XYZ file of C-alpha atoms in Angstrom:
526
model
C 46.065 50.406 -41.413
C 43.892 47.442 -41.448
C 43.486 44.416 -39.007
C 41.432 41.226 -39.243
C 39.758 39.691 -36.198
C 38.559 36.056 -36.103
C 35.969 34.969 -33.712
C 35.396 31.227 -33.276
C 32.212 30.101 -31.460
C 30.843 26.804 -30.360
C 27.401 26.516 -28.850
C 25.122 23.575 -27.405
C 27.828 21.115 -27.073
C 25.733 19.356 -24.567
C 28.423 17.226 -23.062
C 29.426 15.607 -26.288
C 33.206 15.092 -26.394
C 33.846 11.829 -28.180
C 32.619 10.937 -31.739
C 30.094 8.327 -30.652
C 26.386 7.806 -29.594
C 26.333 6.381 -26.109
C 23.141 4.227 -26.845
C 25.119 1.883 -28.795
C 28.783 3.238 -28.644
C 28.629 3.327 -32.554
C 30.738 6.054 -34.170
C 29.096 9.410 -34.998
C 30.442 12.471 -36.773
C 30.211 14.865 -33.803
C 31.856 15.881 -30.459
C 34.186 18.559 -28.984
C 37.234 16.435 -29.706
C 36.681 16.772 -33.453
C 35.665 20.463 -33.102
C 38.907 20.898 -31.044
C 41.156 19.673 -33.933
C 39.277 22.188 -36.178
C 39.707 24.994 -33.724
C 43.493 24.395 -33.130
C 44.193 24.328 -37.014
C 42.315 27.722 -37.548
C 43.797 29.466 -34.571
C 47.312 28.252 -35.461
C 46.864 30.068 -38.800
C 45.288 33.225 -37.530
C 46.377 35.854 -35.246
C 43.899 38.154 -33.354
C 41.396 35.215 -32.322
C 38.649 35.124 -29.958
C 37.275 31.822 -28.774
C 33.790 31.676 -27.260
C 31.548 28.965 -25.976
C 27.854 30.132 -26.051
C 26.389 27.908 -23.381
C 24.759 24.572 -22.838
C 28.196 22.956 -22.344
C 28.096 20.940 -19.198
C 24.989 18.688 -19.521
C 23.694 16.257 -22.137
C 25.409 12.974 -22.271
C 25.905 10.008 -19.876
C 29.633 11.361 -19.648
C 28.489 14.536 -17.962
C 25.687 12.804 -15.993
C 27.984 10.338 -14.354
C 30.682 13.010 -13.675
C 27.841 15.323 -11.952
C 26.207 12.482 -10.006
C 29.085 10.036 -9.183
C 32.408 11.878 -9.803
C 31.898 15.514 -8.986
C 34.940 15.841 -6.727
C 37.211 15.828 -10.007
C 37.327 18.983 -12.108
C 34.405 19.354 -14.535
C 35.573 17.460 -17.663
C 34.077 20.105 -20.057
C 35.716 22.849 -18.046
C 39.076 20.856 -18.225
C 38.839 20.778 -22.029
C 37.905 24.448 -22.581
C 40.766 25.286 -20.272
C 43.231 23.203 -22.398
C 41.789 24.806 -25.601
C 42.288 28.356 -24.055
C 38.714 29.682 -24.497
C 38.482 33.330 -23.791
C 34.908 33.044 -22.276
C 31.808 30.927 -21.949
C 28.098 32.013 -21.670
C 25.794 30.524 -19.224
C 23.132 28.301 -21.011
C 19.862 27.325 -19.585
C 21.053 23.644 -19.241
C 24.021 24.837 -17.102
C 21.620 24.754 -14.057
C 20.342 21.313 -14.587
C 22.668 19.695 -11.871
C 22.301 22.430 -9.395
C 23.870 25.743 -8.526
C 26.686 24.262 -6.350
C 27.947 22.233 -9.218
C 27.786 25.091 -11.741
C 29.440 27.379 -9.135
C 32.222 24.764 -8.735
C 32.667 24.560 -12.540
C 32.957 28.373 -12.797
C 35.557 28.416 -10.145
C 37.643 25.625 -12.024
C 37.557 27.508 -15.220
C 40.487 29.660 -16.399
C 38.109 31.729 -18.443
C 35.146 33.889 -17.307
C 31.463 32.800 -17.596
C 29.299 35.682 -18.911
C 25.723 36.608 -18.655
C 24.536 40.262 -17.907
C 20.928 39.345 -17.502
C 21.358 36.548 -14.829
C 21.496 38.344 -11.411
C 21.113 37.886 -7.822
C 17.714 38.901 -6.742
C 18.858 40.697 -3.729
C 21.931 42.619 -5.018
C 20.993 42.895 -8.840
C 24.732 41.848 -9.308
C 25.566 39.469 -12.279
C 25.415 35.968 -11.012
C 29.145 35.153 -11.338
C 30.229 38.866 -11.427
C 30.998 38.680 -15.177
C 28.522 40.532 -17.492
C 31.146 41.000 -20.344
C 34.623 40.478 -21.487
C 37.012 43.116 -23.227
C 40.008 41.636 -25.140
C 42.930 43.895 -26.326
C 44.695 43.070 -29.459
C 48.268 43.733 -30.139
C 47.348 46.670 -32.585
C 45.369 48.287 -29.844
C 41.892 47.287 -31.262
C 39.601 46.327 -28.519
C 36.659 43.875 -28.809
C 33.991 43.643 -26.039
C 31.770 40.509 -25.570
C 28.520 40.844 -23.804
C 26.979 37.664 -22.427
C 23.198 37.195 -22.603
C 21.007 34.152 -21.683
C 17.536 33.312 -22.566
C 15.284 34.598 -19.830
C 12.774 31.774 -20.038
C 14.765 29.426 -17.489
C 12.359 29.786 -14.693
C 9.612 28.163 -16.920
C 11.864 25.005 -17.163
C 14.301 24.581 -14.357
C 13.860 23.005 -10.854
C 13.229 26.069 -8.542
C 15.794 24.788 -6.168
C 18.415 25.153 -8.727
C 17.758 28.846 -9.395
C 16.694 30.046 -5.952
C 17.606 33.714 -5.285
C 18.332 34.319 -8.947
C 16.495 36.755 -11.360
C 16.353 36.327 -15.130
C 15.961 39.875 -16.503
C 14.834 40.698 -20.080
C 17.886 40.075 -22.539
C 16.884 43.034 -24.771
C 16.461 45.477 -22.060
C 19.756 44.360 -20.442
C 21.562 44.865 -23.855
C 20.033 48.319 -24.141
C 21.764 49.091 -20.843
C 25.144 47.371 -21.579
C 25.821 47.912 -25.119
C 26.088 51.795 -25.107
C 28.705 51.637 -22.303
C 30.769 48.938 -24.029
C 30.756 51.096 -27.305
C 32.703 53.469 -25.215
C 35.108 50.923 -24.063
C 35.887 49.087 -27.260
C 36.021 49.371 -30.936
C 33.926 46.208 -31.636
C 30.908 44.934 -29.643
C 29.958 41.340 -29.946
C 26.767 39.963 -28.053
C 27.121 36.210 -27.284
C 23.537 35.193 -26.599
C 22.351 31.768 -25.529
C 19.045 32.155 -27.296
C 17.844 32.169 -30.775
C 15.508 33.927 -33.256
C 11.846 34.355 -32.637
C 11.333 35.724 -36.291
C 12.220 34.684 -39.764
C 15.631 36.230 -40.466
C 14.664 37.339 -43.998
C 11.088 38.403 -43.527
C 10.907 39.394 -39.861
C 7.566 37.225 -39.650
C 7.167 35.701 -36.221
C 8.115 31.876 -36.258
C 7.014 31.081 -32.804
C 4.851 32.348 -29.910
C 6.651 35.615 -28.686
C 7.317 34.458 -25.298
C 10.694 36.089 -24.587
C 12.534 32.684 -24.892
C 14.295 33.687 -28.103
C 14.982 37.438 -28.766
C 17.820 37.425 -31.332
C 15.699 39.330 -33.977
C 14.635 41.904 -31.319
C 18.159 42.321 -30.207
C 19.247 43.248 -33.715
C 16.498 45.531 -34.513
C 16.203 47.415 -31.212
C 19.636 47.636 -29.560
C 22.018 50.191 -31.231
C 25.584 49.305 -31.581
C 25.930 45.596 -31.829
C 28.379 44.520 -34.492
C 28.056 40.684 -34.214
C 25.329 38.421 -32.423
C 26.476 34.913 -31.631
C 23.423 32.870 -31.036
C 22.477 29.232 -29.927
C 19.753 27.409 -27.919
C 17.792 26.386 -31.183
C 20.464 24.108 -32.544
C 20.177 25.710 -35.794
C 22.881 26.202 -38.498
C 22.950 29.921 -39.606
C 25.744 31.637 -41.444
C 26.231 34.520 -43.814
C 23.286 36.458 -42.520
C 22.737 40.078 -41.270
C 19.953 41.593 -39.616
C 19.732 45.354 -39.542
C 23.348 45.474 -40.151
C 24.189 43.009 -37.418
C 26.156 39.959 -38.476
C 24.456 36.875 -37.070
C 25.646 33.126 -36.810
C 24.516 29.907 -34.942
C 26.709 26.737 -35.049
C 24.291 23.912 -34.450
C 24.903 21.477 -31.676
C 27.155 18.565 -30.373
C 30.262 20.220 -32.003
C 29.437 19.318 -35.464
C 30.325 22.716 -36.532
C 32.203 25.787 -35.309
C 31.042 29.217 -36.127
C 33.593 31.822 -37.536
C 33.087 35.405 -37.846
C 35.723 37.499 -39.652
C 35.985 41.182 -39.023
C 38.076 43.578 -40.913
C 38.877 47.007 -39.082
C 40.674 50.010 -40.212
C 42.317 52.488 -37.920
C 41.368 56.242 -38.190
C 41.867 59.082 -36.033
C 43.271 56.868 -33.275
C 40.455 54.430 -33.286
C 39.368 51.310 -35.153
C 36.273 51.111 -37.477
C 34.659 48.045 -38.856
C 34.958 47.990 -42.706
C 33.784 44.343 -43.346
C 32.127 41.533 -41.579
C 31.221 37.911 -42.811
C 30.247 34.764 -40.953
C 30.510 31.106 -41.953
C 30.187 27.574 -40.486
C 33.188 25.364 -40.394
C 32.238 21.722 -40.385
C 34.182 19.605 -38.074
C 33.301 16.373 -40.213
C 36.468 14.778 -41.551
C 38.767 15.923 -38.820
C 40.417 13.193 -36.519
C 39.687 13.804 -32.951
C 42.367 15.890 -31.072
C 44.594 13.566 -29.310
C 45.155 15.933 -26.267
C 41.350 16.074 -25.789
C 41.115 12.240 -26.066
C 43.788 11.919 -23.157
C 42.274 14.327 -20.986
C 38.719 12.896 -21.192
C 39.871 9.252 -21.058
C 39.727 8.760 -17.153
C 36.252 10.194 -17.058
C 35.087 8.248 -20.094
C 36.458 5.074 -18.749
C 34.439 5.394 -15.419
C 31.262 6.466 -17.359
C 31.468 3.346 -19.663
C 31.941 1.057 -16.818
C 28.993 2.475 -15.125
C 26.967 2.261 -18.285
C 27.477 -1.382 -18.655
C 26.067 -2.274 -15.279
C 23.230 -4.708 -15.486
C 19.974 -3.492 -13.815
C 17.185 -5.938 -14.761
C 15.504 -8.249 -17.130
C 12.466 -7.503 -19.451
C 10.320 -10.340 -20.442
C 8.308 -9.309 -23.489
C 8.717 -6.534 -26.111
C 9.663 -3.152 -24.700
C 11.854 -2.154 -27.841
C 11.205 0.694 -30.233
C 11.311 0.325 -34.109
C 9.331 3.269 -35.180
C 9.360 6.412 -33.014
C 6.125 7.756 -34.707
C 4.148 4.388 -34.019
C 5.161 4.730 -30.501
C 3.576 8.138 -30.206
C 0.391 6.879 -32.077
C -0.492 4.086 -29.550
C 0.052 3.023 -26.080
C 3.243 0.942 -25.799
C 4.960 -1.139 -22.956
C 7.763 1.276 -22.901
C 5.813 4.446 -22.348
C 3.521 2.577 -19.922
C 6.621 1.406 -17.950
C 7.991 4.935 -17.520
C 4.684 6.175 -16.261
C 4.286 3.259 -13.942
C 7.742 4.092 -12.519
C 6.606 7.811 -11.858
C 3.315 6.558 -10.396
C 5.081 4.305 -7.947
C 7.592 6.999 -6.998
C 4.914 9.589 -6.542
C 1.959 7.461 -5.188
C -0.482 8.852 -7.669
C -2.865 7.177 -10.136
C -2.349 9.572 -13.126
C 0.959 10.203 -14.968
C 2.463 11.768 -18.190
C 5.837 11.382 -19.795
C 7.287 11.745 -23.389
C 9.533 9.758 -25.888
C 12.250 12.565 -25.856
C 13.796 11.960 -29.268
C 13.820 9.650 -32.045
C 17.104 7.882 -31.138
C 15.485 6.007 -28.246
C 15.438 2.226 -28.764
C 13.607 1.133 -25.753
C 14.743 -1.855 -23.611
C 15.935 -5.325 -24.908
C 15.685 -8.374 -22.638
C 18.639 -7.364 -20.500
C 18.750 -3.631 -19.375
C 21.813 -1.645 -18.368
C 22.426 1.817 -17.266
C 23.154 2.727 -20.864
C 19.680 1.699 -21.810
C 18.226 3.779 -19.201
C 20.128 6.894 -19.860
C 19.699 6.535 -23.688
C 15.937 6.472 -23.335
C 15.558 8.881 -20.555
C 18.107 11.559 -21.545
C 17.332 14.401 -19.355
C 18.165 14.825 -15.514
C 14.523 15.519 -14.763
C 13.045 15.167 -11.441
C 9.229 14.697 -10.592
C 6.460 16.824 -9.250
C 2.875 15.949 -8.246
C 0.775 18.750 -9.755
C -2.825 19.361 -8.827
C -4.756 20.352 -11.744
C -8.377 20.644 -12.906
C -10.037 18.557 -15.539
C -10.015 21.590 -17.750
C -6.283 21.851 -17.309
C -6.067 18.077 -18.281
C -8.064 18.446 -21.454
C -6.095 21.553 -22.617
C -2.855 19.757 -22.003
C -4.039 16.789 -23.957
C -5.098 19.128 -26.773
C -1.509 20.641 -26.789
C -0.100 17.168 -27.286
C -2.654 16.334 -29.829
C -1.407 19.142 -32.018
C 1.770 17.314 -32.465
C 0.264 15.609 -35.385
C -0.744 16.698 -38.925
C -2.201 14.847 -41.820
C -0.151 14.911 -44.888
C -1.651 15.147 -48.391
C -0.459 11.558 -49.016
C -2.737 10.254 -46.016
C 0.101 9.629 -43.797
C 0.670 11.146 -40.292
C 3.380 13.819 -39.906
C 4.975 16.060 -37.185
C 3.429 19.585 -36.843
C 6.311 21.980 -37.914
C 5.670 23.820 -34.593
C 7.153 20.849 -32.925
C 10.114 20.303 -35.333
C 11.055 23.843 -36.577
C 13.648 25.277 -35.734
C 14.656 22.202 -33.778
C 12.919 18.877 -32.935
C 10.666 19.182 -29.885
C 9.474 15.635 -29.581
C 9.865 15.907 -25.714
C 6.734 18.258 -25.902
C 4.343 15.491 -26.923
C 3.180 13.848 -23.808
C 1.686 10.466 -23.352
C -0.539 9.652 -20.343
C -1.372 6.747 -18.032
C -4.217 6.353 -15.478
C -6.770 7.937 -17.805
C -8.315 6.828 -20.889
C -8.397 9.155 -24.021
C -8.694 9.387 -27.681
C -6.922 11.702 -30.236
C -9.073 12.090 -33.312
C -6.804 13.549 -36.106
C -9.909 14.221 -38.186
C -10.820 17.122 -35.836
C -9.187 20.508 -35.898
C -6.607 21.583 -33.422
C -8.123 22.238 -30.023
C -11.043 19.837 -30.655
C -9.171 16.504 -30.995
C -9.810 14.973 -27.567
C -12.922 12.940 -28.046
C -12.912 10.677 -25.139
C -11.402 11.472 -21.641
C -12.255 9.397 -18.564
C -10.872 8.649 -15.193
C -11.878 5.281 -13.526
C -14.763 4.952 -16.011
C -16.265 8.424 -15.407
C -15.883 11.459 -17.689
C -13.317 13.847 -16.583
C -14.878 16.814 -14.811
C -13.656 20.194 -15.998
C -13.931 21.711 -12.464
C -12.698 18.548 -10.404
C -9.084 18.447 -9.143
C -6.822 15.640 -10.181
C -3.230 14.908 -9.075
C -0.706 14.080 -11.746
C 2.901 13.254 -11.676
C 5.009 14.735 -14.394
C 8.647 15.869 -14.680
C 9.851 19.279 -13.379
C 10.115 20.887 -16.751
C 6.569 20.087 -17.745
C 5.289 21.027 -14.186
C 6.799 24.597 -14.576
C 4.845 25.070 -17.844
C 7.741 24.218 -20.164
C 6.895 23.288 -23.779
C 3.992 25.765 -23.881
C 2.014 23.843 -21.316
C 0.858 27.055 -19.636
C -1.888 25.272 -18.011
C 0.357 23.819 -15.385
C 2.254 26.943 -14.352
C 1.768 28.151 -10.866
C -0.448 25.225 -9.957
C -0.189 23.683 -6.456
C 2.559 21.454 -6.156
C 1.388 18.373 -3.899
C 4.575 16.495 -3.761
C 8.211 17.097 -4.834
C 10.417 13.934 -5.747
C 13.969 15.332 -6.024
C 15.525 12.222 -7.460
C 16.399 11.895 -11.135
C 13.883 9.851 -13.125
C 16.772 7.722 -14.747
C 17.731 6.820 -11.041
C 13.985 6.106 -10.190
C 13.786 3.816 -13.201
C 17.157 1.995 -12.248
C 15.899 1.533 -8.700
C 12.532 0.185 -9.794
C 14.196 -2.417 -12.063
C 16.839 -3.298 -9.362
C 14.077 -3.873 -6.752
C 12.008 -6.105 -8.924
C 14.677 -7.960 -11.095
C 12.335 -8.872 -13.873
C 9.662 -6.710 -15.545
C 6.917 -8.101 -17.504
C 6.314 -5.816 -20.648
C 2.670 -4.908 -20.613
C 0.295 -2.488 -21.847
C -3.315 -1.601 -21.172
C -3.840 0.436 -24.322
C -5.481 3.156 -22.309
C -5.209 5.784 -25.140
C -5.022 5.833 -28.861
C -4.778 8.194 -31.952
C -7.485 7.701 -34.233
C -7.029 8.473 -37.891
C -9.585 9.347 -40.468
C -10.874 6.193 -42.093
C -10.988 7.835 -45.540
C -7.298 8.182 -45.520
C -6.063 4.998 -44.057
């Protein structure tokens, strides 16, 4: 007797429900509403289905930001939708903590499905955060499937410490070694749903990133006996039809553009079920009309969010728009200077750093709304003033300077380390309050050829106070020189709110730029 089980997985939805881009309200081929139409079609055709969300669900768009900050008395809209779609479980992702533990706990309480993560535990008791390390689902035939939830252990390097107080993040591989053997005794099939990605090339096994423990997918497949299927995420990659050491792996991208599908054929033998075949594929949601039930459920939340987004905040006199993201990163511009000025004003410091988070940022036109602010500053970051040495500053600038590479045709490109497996434009910082030059003719680690503060050379051993976002202050983005440094001041207000308040207070802002930093290109290749 044979039976086929179908696993459908979403990951890294990041609050995207409707098929649109909030910065412009233009149509886009993405969102949970389209993925929901696909999921309903497939589940209606197939018996024996398991539906999992693999994390980073409740944060990422103005819709979820508005809910978290201004409408949190209502049920979490992302939970509302997963309840409607009858998801079997969700895994805790790193961005689930961004709005604080109380809102996450509320969202878990509102869910009709369990939230899984075996390696996120309370420090005192060692118990899983929400008491659910795994799920076991029984099918009509008697076949049992176990799903173990795991989350990238790197969260303390990014998250606001107040949001994860009293919580420990254990090594995902060691946790799997503990749980998987026990689950093999309880179930016929063991699936690990891991909000993390791959640290090595799937085919060759060669490292593709610094082995920090952020991603351990390859290690899980190689070192943990008994895993049949590994569902992954976090890196926003599209991975299908792959196996590592006999483990079927898949990763369904981001924003609901694809749904992962794993098909497992089992055969009953001597009272138990054995896996006889496995295959994985990505199902594109492109071409599907948004599910009407999802549209109806999200409508009250969306209406409030859109009204909030269109609120006028202030006026810009001059040019603060972005036409070319690369040009914005190659020279000081009014938009980046404005964000740094907001940060310095809030913190009372003379030095600041920030980033242009992605290539969709358009900057500010003459009339600024909340839509403009949250479209350019897309993360719910807060600020910290960190005391660092001049040596730390130089190392941080060298880290940013490695963002650039020279192409053979004499153009500037993005270092693959900042673009593969996913874009990491947010890890290139631009500073204000100091003067510096990045010389692309120099090798990595030697590109900062000028570095001064108030006209004097920055002293390696002197101390400087710098305001930066909480992600960077914790060492996020491989800025290890900041980790563990003294926090002089904590500003627990979202930067987007600080920007709105800055504009509201002044009404009109003059677009200005002091050109305090530059990227120097080799003259022979201009």
